[in-house]
mmCIF file of C-alpha atoms and ligand atoms in Angstrom:
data_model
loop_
_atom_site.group_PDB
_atom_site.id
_atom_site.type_symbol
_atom_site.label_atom_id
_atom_site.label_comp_id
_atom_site.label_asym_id
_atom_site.label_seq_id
_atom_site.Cartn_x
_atom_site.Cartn_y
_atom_site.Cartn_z
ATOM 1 C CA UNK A 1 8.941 -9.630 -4.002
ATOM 2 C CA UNK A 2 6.593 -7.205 -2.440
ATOM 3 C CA UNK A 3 5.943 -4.003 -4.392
ATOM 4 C CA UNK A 4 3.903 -1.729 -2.152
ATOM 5 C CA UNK A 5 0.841 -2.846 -2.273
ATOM 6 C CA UNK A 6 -0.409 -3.429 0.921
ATOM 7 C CA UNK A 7 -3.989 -4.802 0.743
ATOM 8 C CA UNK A 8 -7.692 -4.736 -0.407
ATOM 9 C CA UNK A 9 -9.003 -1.556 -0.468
ATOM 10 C CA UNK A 10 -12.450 -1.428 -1.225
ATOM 11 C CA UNK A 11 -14.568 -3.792 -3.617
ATOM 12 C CA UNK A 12 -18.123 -2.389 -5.781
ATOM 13 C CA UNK A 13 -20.899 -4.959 -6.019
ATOM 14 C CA UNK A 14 -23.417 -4.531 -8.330
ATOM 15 C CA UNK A 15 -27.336 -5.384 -6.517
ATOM 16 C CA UNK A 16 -30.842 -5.050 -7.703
ATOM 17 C CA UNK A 17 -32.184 -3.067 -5.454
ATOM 18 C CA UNK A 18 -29.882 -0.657 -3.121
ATOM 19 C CA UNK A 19 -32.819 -0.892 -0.180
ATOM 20 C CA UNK A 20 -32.548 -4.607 -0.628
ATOM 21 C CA UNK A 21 -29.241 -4.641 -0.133
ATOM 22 C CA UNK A 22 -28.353 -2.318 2.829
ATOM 23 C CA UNK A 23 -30.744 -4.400 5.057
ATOM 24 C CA UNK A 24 -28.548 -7.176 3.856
ATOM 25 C CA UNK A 25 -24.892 -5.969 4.303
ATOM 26 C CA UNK A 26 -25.444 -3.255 7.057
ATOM 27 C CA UNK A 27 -28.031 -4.755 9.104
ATOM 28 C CA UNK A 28 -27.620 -8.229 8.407
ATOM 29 C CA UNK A 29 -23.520 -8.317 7.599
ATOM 30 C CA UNK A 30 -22.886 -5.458 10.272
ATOM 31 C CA UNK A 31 -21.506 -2.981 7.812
ATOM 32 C CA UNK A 32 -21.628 0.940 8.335
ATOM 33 C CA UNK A 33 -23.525 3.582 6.582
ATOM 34 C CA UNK A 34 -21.032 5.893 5.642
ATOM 35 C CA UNK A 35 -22.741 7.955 3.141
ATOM 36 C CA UNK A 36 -24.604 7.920 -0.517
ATOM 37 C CA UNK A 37 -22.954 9.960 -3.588
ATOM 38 C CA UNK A 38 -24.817 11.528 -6.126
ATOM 39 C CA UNK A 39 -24.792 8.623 -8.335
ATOM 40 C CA UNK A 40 -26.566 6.665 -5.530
ATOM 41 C CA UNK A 41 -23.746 4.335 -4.843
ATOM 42 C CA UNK A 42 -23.646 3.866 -0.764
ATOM 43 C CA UNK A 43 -20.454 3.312 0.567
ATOM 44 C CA UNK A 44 -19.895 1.007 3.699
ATOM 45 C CA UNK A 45 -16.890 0.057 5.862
ATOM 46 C CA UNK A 46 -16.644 -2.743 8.392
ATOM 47 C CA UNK A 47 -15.792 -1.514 12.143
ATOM 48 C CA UNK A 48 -12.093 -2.054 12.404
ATOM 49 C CA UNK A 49 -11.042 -1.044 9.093
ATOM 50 C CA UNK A 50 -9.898 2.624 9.513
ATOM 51 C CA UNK A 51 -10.229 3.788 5.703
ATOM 52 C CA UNK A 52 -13.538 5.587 5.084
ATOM 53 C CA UNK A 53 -15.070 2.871 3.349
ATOM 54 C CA UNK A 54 -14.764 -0.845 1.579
ATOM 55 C CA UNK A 55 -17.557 -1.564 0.086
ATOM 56 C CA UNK A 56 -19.716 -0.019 -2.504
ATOM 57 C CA UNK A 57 -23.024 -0.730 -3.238
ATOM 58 C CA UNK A 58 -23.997 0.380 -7.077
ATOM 59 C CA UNK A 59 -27.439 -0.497 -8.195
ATOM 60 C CA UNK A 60 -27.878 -1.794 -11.539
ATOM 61 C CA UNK A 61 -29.825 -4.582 -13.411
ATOM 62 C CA UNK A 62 -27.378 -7.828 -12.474
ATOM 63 C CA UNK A 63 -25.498 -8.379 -9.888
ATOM 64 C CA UNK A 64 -21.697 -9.367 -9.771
ATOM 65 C CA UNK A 65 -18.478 -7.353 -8.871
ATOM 66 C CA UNK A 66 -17.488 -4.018 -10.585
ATOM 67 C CA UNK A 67 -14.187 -4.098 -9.383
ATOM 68 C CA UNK A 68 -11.936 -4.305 -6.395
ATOM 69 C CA UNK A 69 -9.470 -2.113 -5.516
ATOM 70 C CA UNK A 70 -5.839 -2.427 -3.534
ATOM 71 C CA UNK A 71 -4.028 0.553 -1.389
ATOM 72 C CA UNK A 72 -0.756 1.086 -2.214
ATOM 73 C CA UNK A 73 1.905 2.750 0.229
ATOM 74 C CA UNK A 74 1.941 5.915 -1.193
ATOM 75 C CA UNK A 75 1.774 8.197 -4.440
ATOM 76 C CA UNK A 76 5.447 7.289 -5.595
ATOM 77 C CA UNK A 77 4.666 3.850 -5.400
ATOM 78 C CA UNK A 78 1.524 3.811 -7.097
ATOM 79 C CA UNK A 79 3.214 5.941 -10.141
ATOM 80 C CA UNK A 80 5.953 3.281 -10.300
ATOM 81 C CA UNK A 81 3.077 0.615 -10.178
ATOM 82 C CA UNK A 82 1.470 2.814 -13.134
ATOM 83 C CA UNK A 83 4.623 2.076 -15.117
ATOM 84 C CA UNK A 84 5.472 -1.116 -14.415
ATOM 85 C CA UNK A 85 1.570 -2.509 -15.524
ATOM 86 C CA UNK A 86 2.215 -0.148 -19.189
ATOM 87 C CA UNK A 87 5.808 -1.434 -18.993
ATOM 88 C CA UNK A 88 3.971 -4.753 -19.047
ATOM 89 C CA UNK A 89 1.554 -4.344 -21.747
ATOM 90 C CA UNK A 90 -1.456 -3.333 -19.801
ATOM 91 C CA UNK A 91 -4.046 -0.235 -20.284
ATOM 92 C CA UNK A 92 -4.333 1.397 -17.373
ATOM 93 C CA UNK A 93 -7.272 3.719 -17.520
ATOM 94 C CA UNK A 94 -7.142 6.950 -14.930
ATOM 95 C CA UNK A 95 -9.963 7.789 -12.297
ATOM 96 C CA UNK A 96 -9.747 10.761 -10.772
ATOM 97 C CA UNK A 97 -9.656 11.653 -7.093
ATOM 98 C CA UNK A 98 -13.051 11.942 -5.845
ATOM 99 C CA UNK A 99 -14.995 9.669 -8.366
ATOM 100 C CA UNK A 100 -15.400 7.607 -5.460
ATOM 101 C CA UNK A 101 -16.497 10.187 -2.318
ATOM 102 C CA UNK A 102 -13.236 10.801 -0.203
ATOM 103 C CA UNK A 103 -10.749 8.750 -2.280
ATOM 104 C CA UNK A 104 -7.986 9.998 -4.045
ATOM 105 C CA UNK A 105 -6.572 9.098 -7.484
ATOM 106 C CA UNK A 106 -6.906 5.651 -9.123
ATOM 107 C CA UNK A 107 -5.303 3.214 -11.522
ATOM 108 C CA UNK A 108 -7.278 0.955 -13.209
ATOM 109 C CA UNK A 109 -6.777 -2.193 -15.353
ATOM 110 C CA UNK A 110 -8.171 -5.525 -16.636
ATOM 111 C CA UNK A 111 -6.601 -8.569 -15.351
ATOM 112 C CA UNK A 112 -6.228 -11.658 -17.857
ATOM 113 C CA UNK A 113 -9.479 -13.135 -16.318
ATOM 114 C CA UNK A 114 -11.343 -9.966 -17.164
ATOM 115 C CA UNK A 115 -11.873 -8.342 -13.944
ATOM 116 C CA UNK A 116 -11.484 -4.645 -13.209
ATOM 117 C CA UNK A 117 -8.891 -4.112 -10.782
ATOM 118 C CA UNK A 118 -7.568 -0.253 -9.168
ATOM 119 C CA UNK A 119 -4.421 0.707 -7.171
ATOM 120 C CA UNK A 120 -5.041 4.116 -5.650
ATOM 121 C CA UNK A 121 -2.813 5.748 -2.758
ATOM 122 C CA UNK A 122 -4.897 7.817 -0.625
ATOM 123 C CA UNK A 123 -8.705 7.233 1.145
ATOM 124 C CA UNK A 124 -9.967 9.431 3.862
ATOM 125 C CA UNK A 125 -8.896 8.169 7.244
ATOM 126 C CA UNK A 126 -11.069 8.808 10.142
ATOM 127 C CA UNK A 127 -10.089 5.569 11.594
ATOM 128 C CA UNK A 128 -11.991 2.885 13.255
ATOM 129 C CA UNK A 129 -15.654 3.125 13.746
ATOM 130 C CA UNK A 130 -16.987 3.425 17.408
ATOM 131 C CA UNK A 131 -14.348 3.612 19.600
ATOM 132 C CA UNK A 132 -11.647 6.233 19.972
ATOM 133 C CA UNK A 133 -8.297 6.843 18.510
ATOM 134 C CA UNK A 134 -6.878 6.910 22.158
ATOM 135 C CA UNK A 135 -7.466 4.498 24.318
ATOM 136 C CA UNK A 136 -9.502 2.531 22.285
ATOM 137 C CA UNK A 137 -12.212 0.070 23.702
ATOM 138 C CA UNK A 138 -12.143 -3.459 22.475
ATOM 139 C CA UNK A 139 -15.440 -3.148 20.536
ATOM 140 C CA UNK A 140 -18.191 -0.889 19.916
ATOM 141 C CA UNK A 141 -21.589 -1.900 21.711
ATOM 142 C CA UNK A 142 -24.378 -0.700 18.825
ATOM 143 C CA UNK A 143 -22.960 -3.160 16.401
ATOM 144 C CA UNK A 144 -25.703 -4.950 14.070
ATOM 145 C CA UNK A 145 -25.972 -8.279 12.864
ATOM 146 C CA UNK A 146 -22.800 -10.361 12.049
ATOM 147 C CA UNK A 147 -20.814 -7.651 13.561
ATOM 148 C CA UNK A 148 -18.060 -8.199 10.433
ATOM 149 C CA UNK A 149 -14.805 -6.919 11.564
ATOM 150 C CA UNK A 150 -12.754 -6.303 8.202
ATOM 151 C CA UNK A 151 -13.139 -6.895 4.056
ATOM 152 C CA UNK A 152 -10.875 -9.290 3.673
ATOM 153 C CA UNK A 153 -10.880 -10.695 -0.031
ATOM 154 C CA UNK A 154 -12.714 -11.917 -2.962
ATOM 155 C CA UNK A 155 -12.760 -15.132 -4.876
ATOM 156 C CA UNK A 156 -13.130 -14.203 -9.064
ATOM 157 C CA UNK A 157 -13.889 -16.587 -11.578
ATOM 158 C CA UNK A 158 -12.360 -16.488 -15.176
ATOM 159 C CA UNK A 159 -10.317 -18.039 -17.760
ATOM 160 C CA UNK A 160 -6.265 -17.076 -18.091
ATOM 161 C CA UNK A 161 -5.613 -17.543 -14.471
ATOM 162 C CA UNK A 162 -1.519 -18.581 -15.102
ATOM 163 C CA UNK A 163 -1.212 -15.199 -17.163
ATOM 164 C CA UNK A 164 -3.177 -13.258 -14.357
ATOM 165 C CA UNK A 165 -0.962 -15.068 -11.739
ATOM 166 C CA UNK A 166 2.168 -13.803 -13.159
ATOM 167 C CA UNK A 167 0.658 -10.399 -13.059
ATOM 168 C CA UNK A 168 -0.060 -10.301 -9.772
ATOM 169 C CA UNK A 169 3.287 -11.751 -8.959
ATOM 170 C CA UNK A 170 5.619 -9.842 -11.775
ATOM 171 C CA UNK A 171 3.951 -6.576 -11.759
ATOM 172 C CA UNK A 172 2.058 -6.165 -8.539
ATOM 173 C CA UNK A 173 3.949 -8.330 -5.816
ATOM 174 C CA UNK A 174 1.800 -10.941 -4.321
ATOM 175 C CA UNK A 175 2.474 -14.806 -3.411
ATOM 176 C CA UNK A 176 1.303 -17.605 -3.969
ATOM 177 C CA UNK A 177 0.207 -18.424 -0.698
ATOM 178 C CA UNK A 178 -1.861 -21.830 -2.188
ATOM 179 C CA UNK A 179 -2.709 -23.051 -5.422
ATOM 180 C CA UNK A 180 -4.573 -26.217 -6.894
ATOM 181 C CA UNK A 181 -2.939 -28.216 -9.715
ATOM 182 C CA UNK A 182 -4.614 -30.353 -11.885
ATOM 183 C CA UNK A 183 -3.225 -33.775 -12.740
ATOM 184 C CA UNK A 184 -1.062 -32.296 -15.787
ATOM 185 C CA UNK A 185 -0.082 -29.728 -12.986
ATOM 186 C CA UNK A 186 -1.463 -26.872 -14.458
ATOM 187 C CA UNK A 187 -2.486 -24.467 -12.068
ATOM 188 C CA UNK A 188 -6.624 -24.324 -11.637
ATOM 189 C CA UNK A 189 -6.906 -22.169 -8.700
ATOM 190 C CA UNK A 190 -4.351 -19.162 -7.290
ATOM 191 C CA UNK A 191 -4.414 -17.977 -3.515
ATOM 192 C CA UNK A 192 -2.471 -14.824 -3.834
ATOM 193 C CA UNK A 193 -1.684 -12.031 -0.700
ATOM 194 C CA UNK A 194 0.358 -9.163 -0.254
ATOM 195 C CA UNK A 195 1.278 -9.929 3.608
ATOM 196 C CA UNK A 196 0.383 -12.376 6.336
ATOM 197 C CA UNK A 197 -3.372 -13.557 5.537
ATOM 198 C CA UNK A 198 -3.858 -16.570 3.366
ATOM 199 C CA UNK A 199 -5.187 -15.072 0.327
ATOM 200 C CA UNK A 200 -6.152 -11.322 -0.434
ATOM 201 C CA UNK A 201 -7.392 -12.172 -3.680
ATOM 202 C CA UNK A 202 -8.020 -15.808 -4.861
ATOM 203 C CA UNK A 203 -8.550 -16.474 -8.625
ATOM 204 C CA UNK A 204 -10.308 -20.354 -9.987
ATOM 205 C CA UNK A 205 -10.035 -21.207 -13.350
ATOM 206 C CA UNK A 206 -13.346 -20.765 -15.422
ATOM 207 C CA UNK A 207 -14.144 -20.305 -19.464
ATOM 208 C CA UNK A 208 -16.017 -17.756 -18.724
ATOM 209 C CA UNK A 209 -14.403 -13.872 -17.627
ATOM 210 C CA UNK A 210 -15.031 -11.181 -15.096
ATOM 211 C CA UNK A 211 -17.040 -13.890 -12.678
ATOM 212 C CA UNK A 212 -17.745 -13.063 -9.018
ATOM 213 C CA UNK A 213 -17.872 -15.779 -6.311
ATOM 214 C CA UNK A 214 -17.906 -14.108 -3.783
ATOM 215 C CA UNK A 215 -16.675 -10.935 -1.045
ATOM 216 C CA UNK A 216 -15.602 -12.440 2.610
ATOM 217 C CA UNK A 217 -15.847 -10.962 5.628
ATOM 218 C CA UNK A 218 -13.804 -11.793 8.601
ATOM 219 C CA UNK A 219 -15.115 -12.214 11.953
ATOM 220 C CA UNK A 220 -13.385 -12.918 15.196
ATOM 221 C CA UNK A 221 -14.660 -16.389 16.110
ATOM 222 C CA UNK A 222 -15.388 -19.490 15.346
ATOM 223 C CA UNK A 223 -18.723 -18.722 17.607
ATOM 224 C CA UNK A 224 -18.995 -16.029 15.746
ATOM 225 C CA UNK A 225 -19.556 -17.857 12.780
ATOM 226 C CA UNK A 226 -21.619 -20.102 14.258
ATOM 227 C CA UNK A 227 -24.001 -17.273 15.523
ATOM 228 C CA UNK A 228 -23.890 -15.887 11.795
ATOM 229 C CA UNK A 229 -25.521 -19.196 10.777
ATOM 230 C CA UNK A 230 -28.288 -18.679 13.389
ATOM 231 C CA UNK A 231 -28.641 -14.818 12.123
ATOM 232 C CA UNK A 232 -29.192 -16.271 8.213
ATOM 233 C CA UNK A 233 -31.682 -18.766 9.395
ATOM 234 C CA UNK A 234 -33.657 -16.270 11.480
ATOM 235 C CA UNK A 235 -33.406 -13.557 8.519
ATOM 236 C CA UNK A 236 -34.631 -16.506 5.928
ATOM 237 C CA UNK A 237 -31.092 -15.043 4.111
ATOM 238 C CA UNK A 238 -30.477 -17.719 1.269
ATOM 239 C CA UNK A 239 -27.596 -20.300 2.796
ATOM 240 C CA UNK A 240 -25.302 -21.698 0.346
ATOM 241 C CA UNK A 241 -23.234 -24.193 2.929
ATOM 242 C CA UNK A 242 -21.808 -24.128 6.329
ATOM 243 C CA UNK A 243 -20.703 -23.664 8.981
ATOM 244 C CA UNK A 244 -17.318 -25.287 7.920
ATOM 245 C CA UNK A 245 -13.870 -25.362 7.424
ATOM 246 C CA UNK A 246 -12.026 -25.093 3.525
ATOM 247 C CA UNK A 247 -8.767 -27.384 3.080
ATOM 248 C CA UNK A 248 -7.601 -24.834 1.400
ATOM 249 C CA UNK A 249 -6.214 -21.867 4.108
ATOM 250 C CA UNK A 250 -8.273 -23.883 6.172
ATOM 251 C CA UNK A 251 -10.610 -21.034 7.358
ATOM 252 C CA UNK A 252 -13.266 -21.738 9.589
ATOM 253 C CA UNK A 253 -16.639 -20.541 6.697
ATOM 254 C CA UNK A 254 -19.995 -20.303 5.547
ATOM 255 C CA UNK A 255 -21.672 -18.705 2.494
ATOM 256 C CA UNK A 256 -24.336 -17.536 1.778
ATOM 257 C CA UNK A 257 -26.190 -14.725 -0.697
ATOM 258 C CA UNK A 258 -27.169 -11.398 -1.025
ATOM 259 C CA UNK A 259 -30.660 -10.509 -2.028
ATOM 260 C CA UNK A 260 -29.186 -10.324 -5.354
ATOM 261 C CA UNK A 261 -27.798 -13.317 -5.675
ATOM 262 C CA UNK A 262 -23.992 -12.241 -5.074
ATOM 263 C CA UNK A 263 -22.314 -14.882 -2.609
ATOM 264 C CA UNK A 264 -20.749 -13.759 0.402
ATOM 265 C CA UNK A 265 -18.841 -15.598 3.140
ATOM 266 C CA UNK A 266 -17.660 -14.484 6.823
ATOM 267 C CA UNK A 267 -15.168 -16.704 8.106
ATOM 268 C CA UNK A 268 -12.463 -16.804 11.031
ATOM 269 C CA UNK A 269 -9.237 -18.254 11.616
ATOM 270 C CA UNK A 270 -7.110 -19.171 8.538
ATOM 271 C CA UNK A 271 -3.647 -20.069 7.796
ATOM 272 C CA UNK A 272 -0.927 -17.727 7.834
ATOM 273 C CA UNK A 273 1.714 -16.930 4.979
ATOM 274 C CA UNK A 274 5.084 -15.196 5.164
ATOM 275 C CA UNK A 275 7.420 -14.379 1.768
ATOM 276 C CA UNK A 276 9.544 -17.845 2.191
ATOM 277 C CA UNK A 277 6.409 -19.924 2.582
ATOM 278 C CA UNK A 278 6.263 -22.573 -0.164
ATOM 279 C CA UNK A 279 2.730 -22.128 -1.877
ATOM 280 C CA UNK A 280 0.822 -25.183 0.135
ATOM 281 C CA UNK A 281 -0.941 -26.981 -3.189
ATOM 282 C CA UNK A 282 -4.122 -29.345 -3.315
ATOM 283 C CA UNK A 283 -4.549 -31.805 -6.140
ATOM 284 C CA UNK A 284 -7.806 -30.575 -8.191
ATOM 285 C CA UNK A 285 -9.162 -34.203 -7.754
ATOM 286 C CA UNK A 286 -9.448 -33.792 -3.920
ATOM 287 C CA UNK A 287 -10.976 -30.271 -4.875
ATOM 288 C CA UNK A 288 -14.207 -31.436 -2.617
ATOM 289 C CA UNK A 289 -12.037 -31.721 0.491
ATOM 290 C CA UNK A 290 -9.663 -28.723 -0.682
ATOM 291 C CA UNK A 291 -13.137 -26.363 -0.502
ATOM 292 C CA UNK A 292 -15.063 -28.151 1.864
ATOM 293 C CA UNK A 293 -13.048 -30.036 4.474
ATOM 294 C CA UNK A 294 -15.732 -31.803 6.018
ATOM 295 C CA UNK A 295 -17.894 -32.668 3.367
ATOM 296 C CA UNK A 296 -15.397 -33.799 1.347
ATOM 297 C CA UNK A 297 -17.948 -32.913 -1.937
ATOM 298 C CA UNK A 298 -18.167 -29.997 -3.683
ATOM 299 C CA UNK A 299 -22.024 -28.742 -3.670
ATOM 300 C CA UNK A 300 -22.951 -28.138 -7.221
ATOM 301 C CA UNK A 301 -23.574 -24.259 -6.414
ATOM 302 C CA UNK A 302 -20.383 -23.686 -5.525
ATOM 303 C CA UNK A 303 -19.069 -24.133 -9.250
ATOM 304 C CA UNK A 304 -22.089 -23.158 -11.037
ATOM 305 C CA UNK A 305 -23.536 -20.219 -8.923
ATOM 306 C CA UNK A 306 -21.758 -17.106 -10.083
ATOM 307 C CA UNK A 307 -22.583 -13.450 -10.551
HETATM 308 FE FE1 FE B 401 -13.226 -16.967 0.681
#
């Protein structure tokens, strides 16, 4: 049952070098500038999203995720979301408004697989970038790069994912939208959303916590994606596979990395999931064809490569 959260807010990736990294996600992805805070995090949003920002850059000496954060309705909802995580035996640590530039108060807690994870209410609005409130043209023309439209989840790697499912299902309201089962049927991989999409967060099982596979990026086309792959070749950007399709949500993909070594994926298309949906499952020994449709093989990076 849905709870009031309403869908990825913004996600902090850690990268060596902040330069580095801008020519990768804004000029490269299509991200925008929105500003630098004192700590030198720089904050970036893609063009439809009409929140301030999504993404946060934080420099630091290895990459991976930080944490990812969800928007919640409003302030009543995120203090009953407060109470239901302590209800549930979890420490929720407080961030105040403003930590991060233009957002307001957050919640933050450790999910089962060891990933930090906020709920906050309120982030500066000014809408969508480049084209006007009213009347609104269909796209801005000084777009760069990939021209991402949205943040639209993250795949984490760690251990405990039934107890994290339940979390996310008990406390914080999400589906099941698709899972994979092993041959005992335990549950090795969790698709989990809030509304329509396929997955807003995805979770696959792993000994080892707090893992990032990677931050997607949705784009409008499956053109689009296909131009991406020509924009990674000319930019010598690190490929990891694609273009494709997954089995699982059968989004139309590729990956590739950051110059720190964080994995990132645009992707278009996608199933779609309402609350009634039965979770759609794929056995774990057809895991090659559930990630990779085509090939039908897992590469090795996909399993092994992880920030
Ligand atoms: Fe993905």
């Amino acid at each position: 049952m849905r709870k009031g959260v309403m869908r990825p807010g913004h996600v902090q990736i850690r990268v060596l070098d902040i330069e580095e990294a801008l020519k990768h996600y804004r000029d490269l992805l299509g991200l925008i500038e929105v500003e630098r805070d004192t700590q030198g995090r720089v904050y970036l949003k893609a063009w439809t999203e009409i929140d301030k920002f999504s993404v946060v850059l934080r420099e630091a000496d290895h990459p991976g995720m930080d944490l990812m954060g969800f928007k919640v309705l409003n302030n009543e909802v995120l203090e009953q979301l407060e109470a239901d995580l302590i209800a549930y035996g979890c420490e929720v640590e407080h961030i105040a408004a403003g930590e991060l530039n233009g957002c307001g108060r957050r919640i933050r807690f450790v999910a089962p697989t060891g990933h930090h994870f906020e709920l906050f209410a309120e982030k500066e609005q000014p809408g969508k970038w480049g084209v006007s409130k009213v009347n609104p043209e269909a796209w801005p023309r000084d777009l760069k790069g990939m021209k991402a439209t949205r943040f639209d989840h993250c795949l984490l790697y760690g251990p405990n994912i039934e107890e994290t499912y339940a979390l996310f299902r008990d406390v914080l309201g999400f589906d099941l939208a698709e899972q994979v089962v092993d041959p005992e049927q335990n549950r090795v991989a969790v698709f989990l959303t809030v509304g329509m999409k396929a997955h807003d967060v995805a979770f696959i099982d792993c000994p080892e916590p707090d893992k990032f596979h990677h931050a997607s990026f949705y784009l409008e086309t499956w053109e689009s994606v296909l131009r991406a792959a020509d924009l990674i070749s000319m930019t010598e950007t690190p490929i990891d596979i694609g273009p494709t399709r997954h089995g699982l949500t059968h989004g139309q993909t590729i990956y590739f990395f950051d110059p720190s070594g964080n994995r990132n994926e645009v992707f278009c298309g996608g199933d779609y999931h309402y609350p009634d949906h039965e979770a759609v499952t794929w056995k774990a020994e057809d895991l090659g064809k559930a990630i990779f449709y085509h090939d039908r093989v897992l590469n090795e990076r996909f399993l092994s490569v992880l920030t």
